[in-house]
Coordinates of N, CA and C in Angstrom, one line a residue:
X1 N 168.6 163.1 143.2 CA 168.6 163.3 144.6 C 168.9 164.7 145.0
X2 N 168.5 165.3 146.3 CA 169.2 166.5 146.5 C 170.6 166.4 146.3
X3 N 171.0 165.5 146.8 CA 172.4 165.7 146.8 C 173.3 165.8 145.3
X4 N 172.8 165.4 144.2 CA 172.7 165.6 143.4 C 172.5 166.9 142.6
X5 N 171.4 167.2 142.7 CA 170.8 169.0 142.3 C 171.9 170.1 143.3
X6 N 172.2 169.7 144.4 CA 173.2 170.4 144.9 C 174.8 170.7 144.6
X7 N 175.0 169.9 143.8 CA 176.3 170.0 142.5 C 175.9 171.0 141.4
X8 N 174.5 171.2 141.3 CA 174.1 172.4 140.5 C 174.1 173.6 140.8
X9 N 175.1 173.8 142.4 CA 175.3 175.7 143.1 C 176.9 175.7 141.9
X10 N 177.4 174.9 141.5 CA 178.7 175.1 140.8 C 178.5 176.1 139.5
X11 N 177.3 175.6 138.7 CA 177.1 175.5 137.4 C 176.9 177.2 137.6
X12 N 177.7 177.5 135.9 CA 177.4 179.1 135.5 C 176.2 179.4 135.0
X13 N 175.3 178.7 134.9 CA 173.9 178.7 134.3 C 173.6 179.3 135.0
X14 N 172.9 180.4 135.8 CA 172.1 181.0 136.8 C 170.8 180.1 137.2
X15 N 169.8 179.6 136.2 CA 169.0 178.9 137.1 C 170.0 177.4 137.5
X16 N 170.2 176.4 136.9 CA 170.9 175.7 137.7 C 171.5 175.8 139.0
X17 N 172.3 177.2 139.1 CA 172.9 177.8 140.2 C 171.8 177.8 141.5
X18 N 170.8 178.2 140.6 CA 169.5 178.2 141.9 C 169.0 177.6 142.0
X19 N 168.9 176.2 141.1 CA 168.5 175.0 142.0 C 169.7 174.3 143.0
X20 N 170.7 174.5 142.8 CA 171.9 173.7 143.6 C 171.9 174.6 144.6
X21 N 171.5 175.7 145.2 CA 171.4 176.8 145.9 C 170.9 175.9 147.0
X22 N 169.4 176.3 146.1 CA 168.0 175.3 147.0 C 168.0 174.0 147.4
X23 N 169.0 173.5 146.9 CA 169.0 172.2 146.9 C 169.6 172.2 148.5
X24 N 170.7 172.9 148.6 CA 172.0 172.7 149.6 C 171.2 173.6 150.6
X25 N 170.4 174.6 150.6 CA 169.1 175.1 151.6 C 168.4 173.6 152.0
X26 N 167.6 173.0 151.5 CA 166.9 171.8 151.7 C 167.5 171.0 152.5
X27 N 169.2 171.0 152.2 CA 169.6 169.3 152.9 C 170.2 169.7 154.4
X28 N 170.3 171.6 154.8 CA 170.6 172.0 156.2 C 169.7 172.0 157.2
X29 N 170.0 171.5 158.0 CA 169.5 171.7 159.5 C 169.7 172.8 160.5
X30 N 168.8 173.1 160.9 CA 169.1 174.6 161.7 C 168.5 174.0 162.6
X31 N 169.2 173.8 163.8 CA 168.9 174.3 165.1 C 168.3 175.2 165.8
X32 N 167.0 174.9 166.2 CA 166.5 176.2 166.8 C 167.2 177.3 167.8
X33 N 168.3 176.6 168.4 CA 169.1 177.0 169.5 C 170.0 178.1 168.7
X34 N 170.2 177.7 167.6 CA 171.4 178.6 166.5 C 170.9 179.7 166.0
X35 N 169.6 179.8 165.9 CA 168.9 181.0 165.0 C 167.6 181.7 166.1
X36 N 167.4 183.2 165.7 CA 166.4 183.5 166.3 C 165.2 184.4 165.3
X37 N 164.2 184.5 165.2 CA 163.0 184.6 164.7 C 163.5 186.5 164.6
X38 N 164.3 186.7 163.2 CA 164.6 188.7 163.0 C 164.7 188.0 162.0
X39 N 164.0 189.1 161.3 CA 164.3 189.5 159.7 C 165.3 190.0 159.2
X40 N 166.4 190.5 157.7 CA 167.5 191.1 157.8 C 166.9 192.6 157.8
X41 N 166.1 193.2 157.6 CA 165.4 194.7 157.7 C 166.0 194.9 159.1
X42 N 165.2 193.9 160.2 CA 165.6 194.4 161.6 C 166.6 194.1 162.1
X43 N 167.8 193.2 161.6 CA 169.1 193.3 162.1 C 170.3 194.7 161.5
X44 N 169.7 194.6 160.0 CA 170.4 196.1 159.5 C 169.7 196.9 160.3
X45 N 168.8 197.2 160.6 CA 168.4 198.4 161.4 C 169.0 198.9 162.8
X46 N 169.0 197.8 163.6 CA 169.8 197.7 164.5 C 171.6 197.6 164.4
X47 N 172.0 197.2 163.6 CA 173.1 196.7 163.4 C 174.2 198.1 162.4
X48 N 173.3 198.8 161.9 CA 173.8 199.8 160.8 C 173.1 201.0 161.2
X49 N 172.7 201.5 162.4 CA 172.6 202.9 163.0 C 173.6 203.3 163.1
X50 N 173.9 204.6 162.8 CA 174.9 205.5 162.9 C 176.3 205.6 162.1
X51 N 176.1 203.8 160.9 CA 177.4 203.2 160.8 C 177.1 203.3 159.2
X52 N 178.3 203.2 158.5 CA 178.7 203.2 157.1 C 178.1 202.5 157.0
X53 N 177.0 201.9 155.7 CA 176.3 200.5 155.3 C 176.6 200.4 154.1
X54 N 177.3 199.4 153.4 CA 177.0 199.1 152.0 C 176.2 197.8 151.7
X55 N 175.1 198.0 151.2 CA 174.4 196.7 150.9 C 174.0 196.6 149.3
X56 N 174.6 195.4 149.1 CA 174.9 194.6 147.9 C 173.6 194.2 147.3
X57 N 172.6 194.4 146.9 CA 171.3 194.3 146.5 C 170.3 195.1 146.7
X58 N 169.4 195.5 145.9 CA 167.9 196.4 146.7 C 167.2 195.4 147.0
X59 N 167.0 196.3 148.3 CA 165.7 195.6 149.5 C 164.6 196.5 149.3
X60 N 164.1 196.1 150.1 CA 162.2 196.6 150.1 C 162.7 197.7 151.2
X61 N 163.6 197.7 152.2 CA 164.1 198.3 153.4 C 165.0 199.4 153.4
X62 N 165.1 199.7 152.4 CA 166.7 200.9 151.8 C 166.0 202.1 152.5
X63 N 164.6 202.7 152.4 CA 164.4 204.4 152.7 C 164.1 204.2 154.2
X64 N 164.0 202.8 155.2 CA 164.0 202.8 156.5 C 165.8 203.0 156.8
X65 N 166.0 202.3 156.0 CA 168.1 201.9 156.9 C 168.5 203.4 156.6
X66 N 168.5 204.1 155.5 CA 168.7 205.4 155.0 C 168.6 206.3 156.1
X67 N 167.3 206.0 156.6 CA 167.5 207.6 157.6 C 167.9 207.0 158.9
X68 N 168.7 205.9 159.0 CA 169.6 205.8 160.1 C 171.1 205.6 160.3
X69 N 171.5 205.0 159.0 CA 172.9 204.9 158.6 C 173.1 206.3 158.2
X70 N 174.8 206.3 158.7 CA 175.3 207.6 158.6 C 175.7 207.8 156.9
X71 N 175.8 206.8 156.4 CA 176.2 206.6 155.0 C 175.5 205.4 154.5
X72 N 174.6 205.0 153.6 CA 173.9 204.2 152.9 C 174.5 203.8 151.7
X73 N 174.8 202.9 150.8 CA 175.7 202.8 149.6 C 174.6 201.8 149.1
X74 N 174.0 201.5 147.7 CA 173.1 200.5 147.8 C 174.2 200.1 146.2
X75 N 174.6 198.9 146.2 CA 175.0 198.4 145.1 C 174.0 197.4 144.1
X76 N 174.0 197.6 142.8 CA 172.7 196.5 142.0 C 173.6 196.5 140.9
X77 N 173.2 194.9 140.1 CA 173.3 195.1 139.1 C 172.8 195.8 138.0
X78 N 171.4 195.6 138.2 CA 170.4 196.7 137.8 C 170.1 197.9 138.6
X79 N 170.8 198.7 138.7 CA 170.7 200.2 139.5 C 168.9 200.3 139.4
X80 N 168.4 201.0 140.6 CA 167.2 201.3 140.2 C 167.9 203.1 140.9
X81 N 166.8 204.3 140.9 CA 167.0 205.5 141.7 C 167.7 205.7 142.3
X82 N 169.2 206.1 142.9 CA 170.0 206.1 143.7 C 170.5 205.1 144.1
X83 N 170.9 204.0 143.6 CA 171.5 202.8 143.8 C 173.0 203.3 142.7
X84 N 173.8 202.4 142.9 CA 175.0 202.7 142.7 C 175.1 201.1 141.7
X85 N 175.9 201.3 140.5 CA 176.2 200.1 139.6 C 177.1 199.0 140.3
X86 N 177.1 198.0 140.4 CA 177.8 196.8 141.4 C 179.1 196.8 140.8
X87 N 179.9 197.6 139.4 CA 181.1 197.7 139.5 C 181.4 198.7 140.1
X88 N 180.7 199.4 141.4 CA 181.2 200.3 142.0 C 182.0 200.0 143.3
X89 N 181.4 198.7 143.6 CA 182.0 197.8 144.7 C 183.6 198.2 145.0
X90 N 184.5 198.0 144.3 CA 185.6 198.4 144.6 C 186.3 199.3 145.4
X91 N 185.1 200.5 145.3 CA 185.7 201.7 145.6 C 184.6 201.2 147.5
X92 N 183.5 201.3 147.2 CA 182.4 201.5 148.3 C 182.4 200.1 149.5
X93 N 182.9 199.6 149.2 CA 183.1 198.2 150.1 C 183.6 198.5 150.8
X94 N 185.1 198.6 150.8 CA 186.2 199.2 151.7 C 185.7 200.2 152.9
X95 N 184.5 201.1 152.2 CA 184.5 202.1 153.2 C 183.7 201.8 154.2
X96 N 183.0 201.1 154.2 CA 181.6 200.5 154.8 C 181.9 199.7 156.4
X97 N 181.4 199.8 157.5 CA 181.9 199.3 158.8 C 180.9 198.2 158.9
X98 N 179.4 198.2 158.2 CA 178.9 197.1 157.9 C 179.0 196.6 156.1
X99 N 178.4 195.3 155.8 CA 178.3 195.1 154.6 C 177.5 194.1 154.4
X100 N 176.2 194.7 153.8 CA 175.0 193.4 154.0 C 175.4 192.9 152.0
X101 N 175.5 191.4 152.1 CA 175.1 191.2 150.1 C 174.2 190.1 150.5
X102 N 173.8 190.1 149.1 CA 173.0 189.5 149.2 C 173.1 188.1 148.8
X103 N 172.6 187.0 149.2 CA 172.9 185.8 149.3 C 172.3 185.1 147.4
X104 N 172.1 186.1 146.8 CA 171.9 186.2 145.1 C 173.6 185.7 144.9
X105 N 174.7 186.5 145.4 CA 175.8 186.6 144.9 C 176.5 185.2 144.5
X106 N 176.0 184.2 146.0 CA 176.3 182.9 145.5 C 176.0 182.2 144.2
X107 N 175.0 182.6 143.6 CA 174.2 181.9 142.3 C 174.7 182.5 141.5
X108 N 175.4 183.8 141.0 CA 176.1 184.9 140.0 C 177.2 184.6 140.4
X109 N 177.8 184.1 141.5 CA 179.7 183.8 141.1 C 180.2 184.4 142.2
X110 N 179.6 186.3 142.5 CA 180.1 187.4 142.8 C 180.6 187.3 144.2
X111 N 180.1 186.5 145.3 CA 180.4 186.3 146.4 C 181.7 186.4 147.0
X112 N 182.8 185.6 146.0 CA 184.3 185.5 146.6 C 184.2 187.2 146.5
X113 N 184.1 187.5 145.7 CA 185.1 188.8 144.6 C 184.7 190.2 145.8
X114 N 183.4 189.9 146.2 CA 182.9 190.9 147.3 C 182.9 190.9 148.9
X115 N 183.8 189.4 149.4 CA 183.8 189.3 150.9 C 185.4 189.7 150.7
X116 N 186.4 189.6 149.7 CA 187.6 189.9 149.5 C 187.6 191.6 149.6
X117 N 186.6 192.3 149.4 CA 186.9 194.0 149.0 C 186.5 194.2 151.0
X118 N 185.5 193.4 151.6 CA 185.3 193.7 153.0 C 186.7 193.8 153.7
X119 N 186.4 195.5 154.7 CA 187.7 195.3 155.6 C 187.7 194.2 156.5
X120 N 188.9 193.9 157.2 CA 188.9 193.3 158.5 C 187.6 193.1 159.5
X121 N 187.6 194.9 159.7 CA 186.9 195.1 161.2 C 185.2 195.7 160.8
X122 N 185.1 195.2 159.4 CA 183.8 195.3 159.3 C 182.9 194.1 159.4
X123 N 181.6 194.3 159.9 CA 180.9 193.3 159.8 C 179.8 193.0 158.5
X124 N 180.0 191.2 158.9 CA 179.5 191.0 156.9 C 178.4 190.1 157.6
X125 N 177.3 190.7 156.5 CA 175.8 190.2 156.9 C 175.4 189.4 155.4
X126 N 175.4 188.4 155.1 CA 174.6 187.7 154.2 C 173.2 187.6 154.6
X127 N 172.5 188.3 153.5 CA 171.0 188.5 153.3 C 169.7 187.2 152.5
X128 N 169.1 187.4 152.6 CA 167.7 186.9 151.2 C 167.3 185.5 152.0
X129 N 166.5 185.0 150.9 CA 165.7 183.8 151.4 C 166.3 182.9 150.8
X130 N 167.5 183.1 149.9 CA 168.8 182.0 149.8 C 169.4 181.6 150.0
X131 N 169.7 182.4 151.2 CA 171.1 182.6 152.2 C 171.2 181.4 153.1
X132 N 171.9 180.5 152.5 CA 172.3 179.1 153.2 C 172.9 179.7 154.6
X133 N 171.7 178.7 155.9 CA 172.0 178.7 157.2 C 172.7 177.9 157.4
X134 N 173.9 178.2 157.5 CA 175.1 177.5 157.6 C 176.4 178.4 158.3
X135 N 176.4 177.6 159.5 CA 178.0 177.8 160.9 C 179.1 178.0 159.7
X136 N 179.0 177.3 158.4 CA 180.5 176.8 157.8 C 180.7 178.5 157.2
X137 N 179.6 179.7 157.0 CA 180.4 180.9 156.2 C 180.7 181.4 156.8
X138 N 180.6 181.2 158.4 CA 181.5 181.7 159.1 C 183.0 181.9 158.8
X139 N 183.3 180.5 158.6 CA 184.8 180.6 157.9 C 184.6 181.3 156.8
X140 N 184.3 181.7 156.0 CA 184.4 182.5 154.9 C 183.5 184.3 154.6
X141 N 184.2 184.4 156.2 CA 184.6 185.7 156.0 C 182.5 186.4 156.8
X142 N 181.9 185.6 157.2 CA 180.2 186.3 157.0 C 180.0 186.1 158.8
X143 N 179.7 187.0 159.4 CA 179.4 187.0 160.6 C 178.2 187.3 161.5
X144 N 177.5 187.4 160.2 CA 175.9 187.3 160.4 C 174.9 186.5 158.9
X145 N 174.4 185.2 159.3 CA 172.9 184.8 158.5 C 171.8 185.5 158.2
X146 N 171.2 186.1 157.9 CA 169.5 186.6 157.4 C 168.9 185.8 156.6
X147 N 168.0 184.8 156.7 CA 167.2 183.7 156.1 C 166.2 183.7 155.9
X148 N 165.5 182.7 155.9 CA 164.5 181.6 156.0 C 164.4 180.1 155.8
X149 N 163.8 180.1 157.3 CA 163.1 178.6 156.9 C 161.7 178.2 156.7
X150 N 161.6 177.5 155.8 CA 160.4 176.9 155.1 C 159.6 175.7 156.3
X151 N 158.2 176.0 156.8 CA 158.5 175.2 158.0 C 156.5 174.3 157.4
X152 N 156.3 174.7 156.9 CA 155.3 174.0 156.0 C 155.9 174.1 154.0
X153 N 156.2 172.7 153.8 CA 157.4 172.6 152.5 C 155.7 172.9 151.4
X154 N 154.8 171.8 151.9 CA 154.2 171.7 150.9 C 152.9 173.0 150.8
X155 N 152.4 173.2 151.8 CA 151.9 174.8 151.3 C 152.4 175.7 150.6
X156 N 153.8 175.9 150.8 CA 155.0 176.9 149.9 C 155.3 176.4 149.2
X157 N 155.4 175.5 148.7 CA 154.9 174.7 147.0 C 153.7 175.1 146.3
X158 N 152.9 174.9 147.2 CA 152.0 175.4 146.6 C 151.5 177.0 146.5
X159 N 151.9 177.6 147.6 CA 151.9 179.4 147.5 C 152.8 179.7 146.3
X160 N 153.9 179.1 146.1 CA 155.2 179.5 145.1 C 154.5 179.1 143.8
X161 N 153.9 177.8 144.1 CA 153.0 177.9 142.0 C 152.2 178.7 141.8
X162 N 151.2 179.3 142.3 CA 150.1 180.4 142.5 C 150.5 181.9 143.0
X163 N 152.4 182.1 143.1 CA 152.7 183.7 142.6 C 152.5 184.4 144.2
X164 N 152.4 183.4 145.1 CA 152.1 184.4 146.5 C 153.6 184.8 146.6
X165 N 153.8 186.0 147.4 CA 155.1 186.5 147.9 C 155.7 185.9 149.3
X166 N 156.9 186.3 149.2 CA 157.6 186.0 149.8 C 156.8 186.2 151.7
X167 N 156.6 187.6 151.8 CA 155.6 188.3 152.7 C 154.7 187.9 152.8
X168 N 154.0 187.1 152.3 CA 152.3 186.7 152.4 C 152.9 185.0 152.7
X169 N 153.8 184.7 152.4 CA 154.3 182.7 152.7 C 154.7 183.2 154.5
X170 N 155.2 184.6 154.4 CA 155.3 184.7 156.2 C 154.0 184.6 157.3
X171 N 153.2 185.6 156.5 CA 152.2 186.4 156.8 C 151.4 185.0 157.1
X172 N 151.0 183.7 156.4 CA 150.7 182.3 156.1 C 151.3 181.6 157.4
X173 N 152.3 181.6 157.6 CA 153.1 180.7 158.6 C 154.0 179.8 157.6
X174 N 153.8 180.2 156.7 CA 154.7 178.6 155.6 C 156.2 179.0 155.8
X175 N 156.4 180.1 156.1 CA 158.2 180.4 156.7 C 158.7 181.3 157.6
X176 N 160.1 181.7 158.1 CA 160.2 182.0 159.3 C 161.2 183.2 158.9
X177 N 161.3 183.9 158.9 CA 162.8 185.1 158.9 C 163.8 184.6 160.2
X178 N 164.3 184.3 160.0 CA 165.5 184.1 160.8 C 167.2 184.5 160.3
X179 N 167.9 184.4 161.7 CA 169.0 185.2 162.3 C 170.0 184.2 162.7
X180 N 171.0 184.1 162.2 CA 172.4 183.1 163.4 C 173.0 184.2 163.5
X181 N 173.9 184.4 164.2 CA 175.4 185.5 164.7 C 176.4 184.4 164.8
X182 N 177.4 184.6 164.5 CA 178.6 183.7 164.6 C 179.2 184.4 166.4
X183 N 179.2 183.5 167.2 CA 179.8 183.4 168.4 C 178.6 183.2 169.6
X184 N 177.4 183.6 168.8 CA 176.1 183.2 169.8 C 175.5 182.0 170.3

């Protein structure tokens, strides 16, 4: 049962981790009243003009946020070109007035270890198409959602066996980019 495969976000196996992810994705309800139709590109864009950014994964979006953040930090485990190594976190978190990670962190562990380095008075943006839409991370420390929902399951079943992207399942209508804010 889902509920079942969703005992598998515990597991240190990384794919298990991502089916218990998806699982616990599947069994949430989102309100359309709770969420609005932004991608996390255009909430970082808006949300991290002028402001310190550290974001916890490479996006497709880093050379747009770049020339608007006053400071850009990109953390990876796999550095690509000017990305910074994710044991850099300790130092680069702290400084940051926003902080986007990426909703990966949940399936790798890293999550606690990185909303702990966030200041007080920064704002924390959980990213990706993993990023459980859920009121409850509020409590834990995340004060913006960046998502998706899957709003035709079985097309994107079937896009996802045949290698379509993420961008082309939008492009399709098979899913939505969506936004909660905690207090909206």
């Amino acid at each position: 049962s889902a509920h079942q495969l969703a005992e598998y976000a515990e597991s240190e196996d990384p794919l298990e981790a991502s089916i218990g992810v998806a699982a616990i994705n599947s069994l949430l309800a989102v309100e359309p009243e709770d969420s609005v139709d932004l991608n996390a590109a255009e909430v970082l864009t808006e949300k991290g003009h002028g402001r310190k950014v550290a974001l916890v994964g490479h996006f497709p979006f880093i050379e747009r946020l770049k020339s608007l953040a006053k400071n850009l930090w990109v953390l990876e485990l796999n550095p690509k070109d000017g990305d910074l190594p994710a044991q850099a976190a300790p130092e680069i978190i702290p400084q940051a007035d926003l902080v986007a990670i990426t909703a990966m962190t949940l399936i790798n562990k890293t999550f606690q270890g990185l909303i702990e380095l966030c200041r007080p008075d920064a704002r924390v943006i959980l990213i990706g198409p993993s990023a459980p839409l859920s009121p409850t991370l509020y409590d834990y420390g995340i004060d913006i959602l960046s998502g998706t929902i899957v709003t035709d399951p079985e097309a994107a079943l079937m896009g996802i066996g045949q290698g379509i992207s993420l961008h082309q399942l939008r492009q399709a209508g098979v899913i939505r980019y969506v936004t909660m804010e905690k207090g909206s």
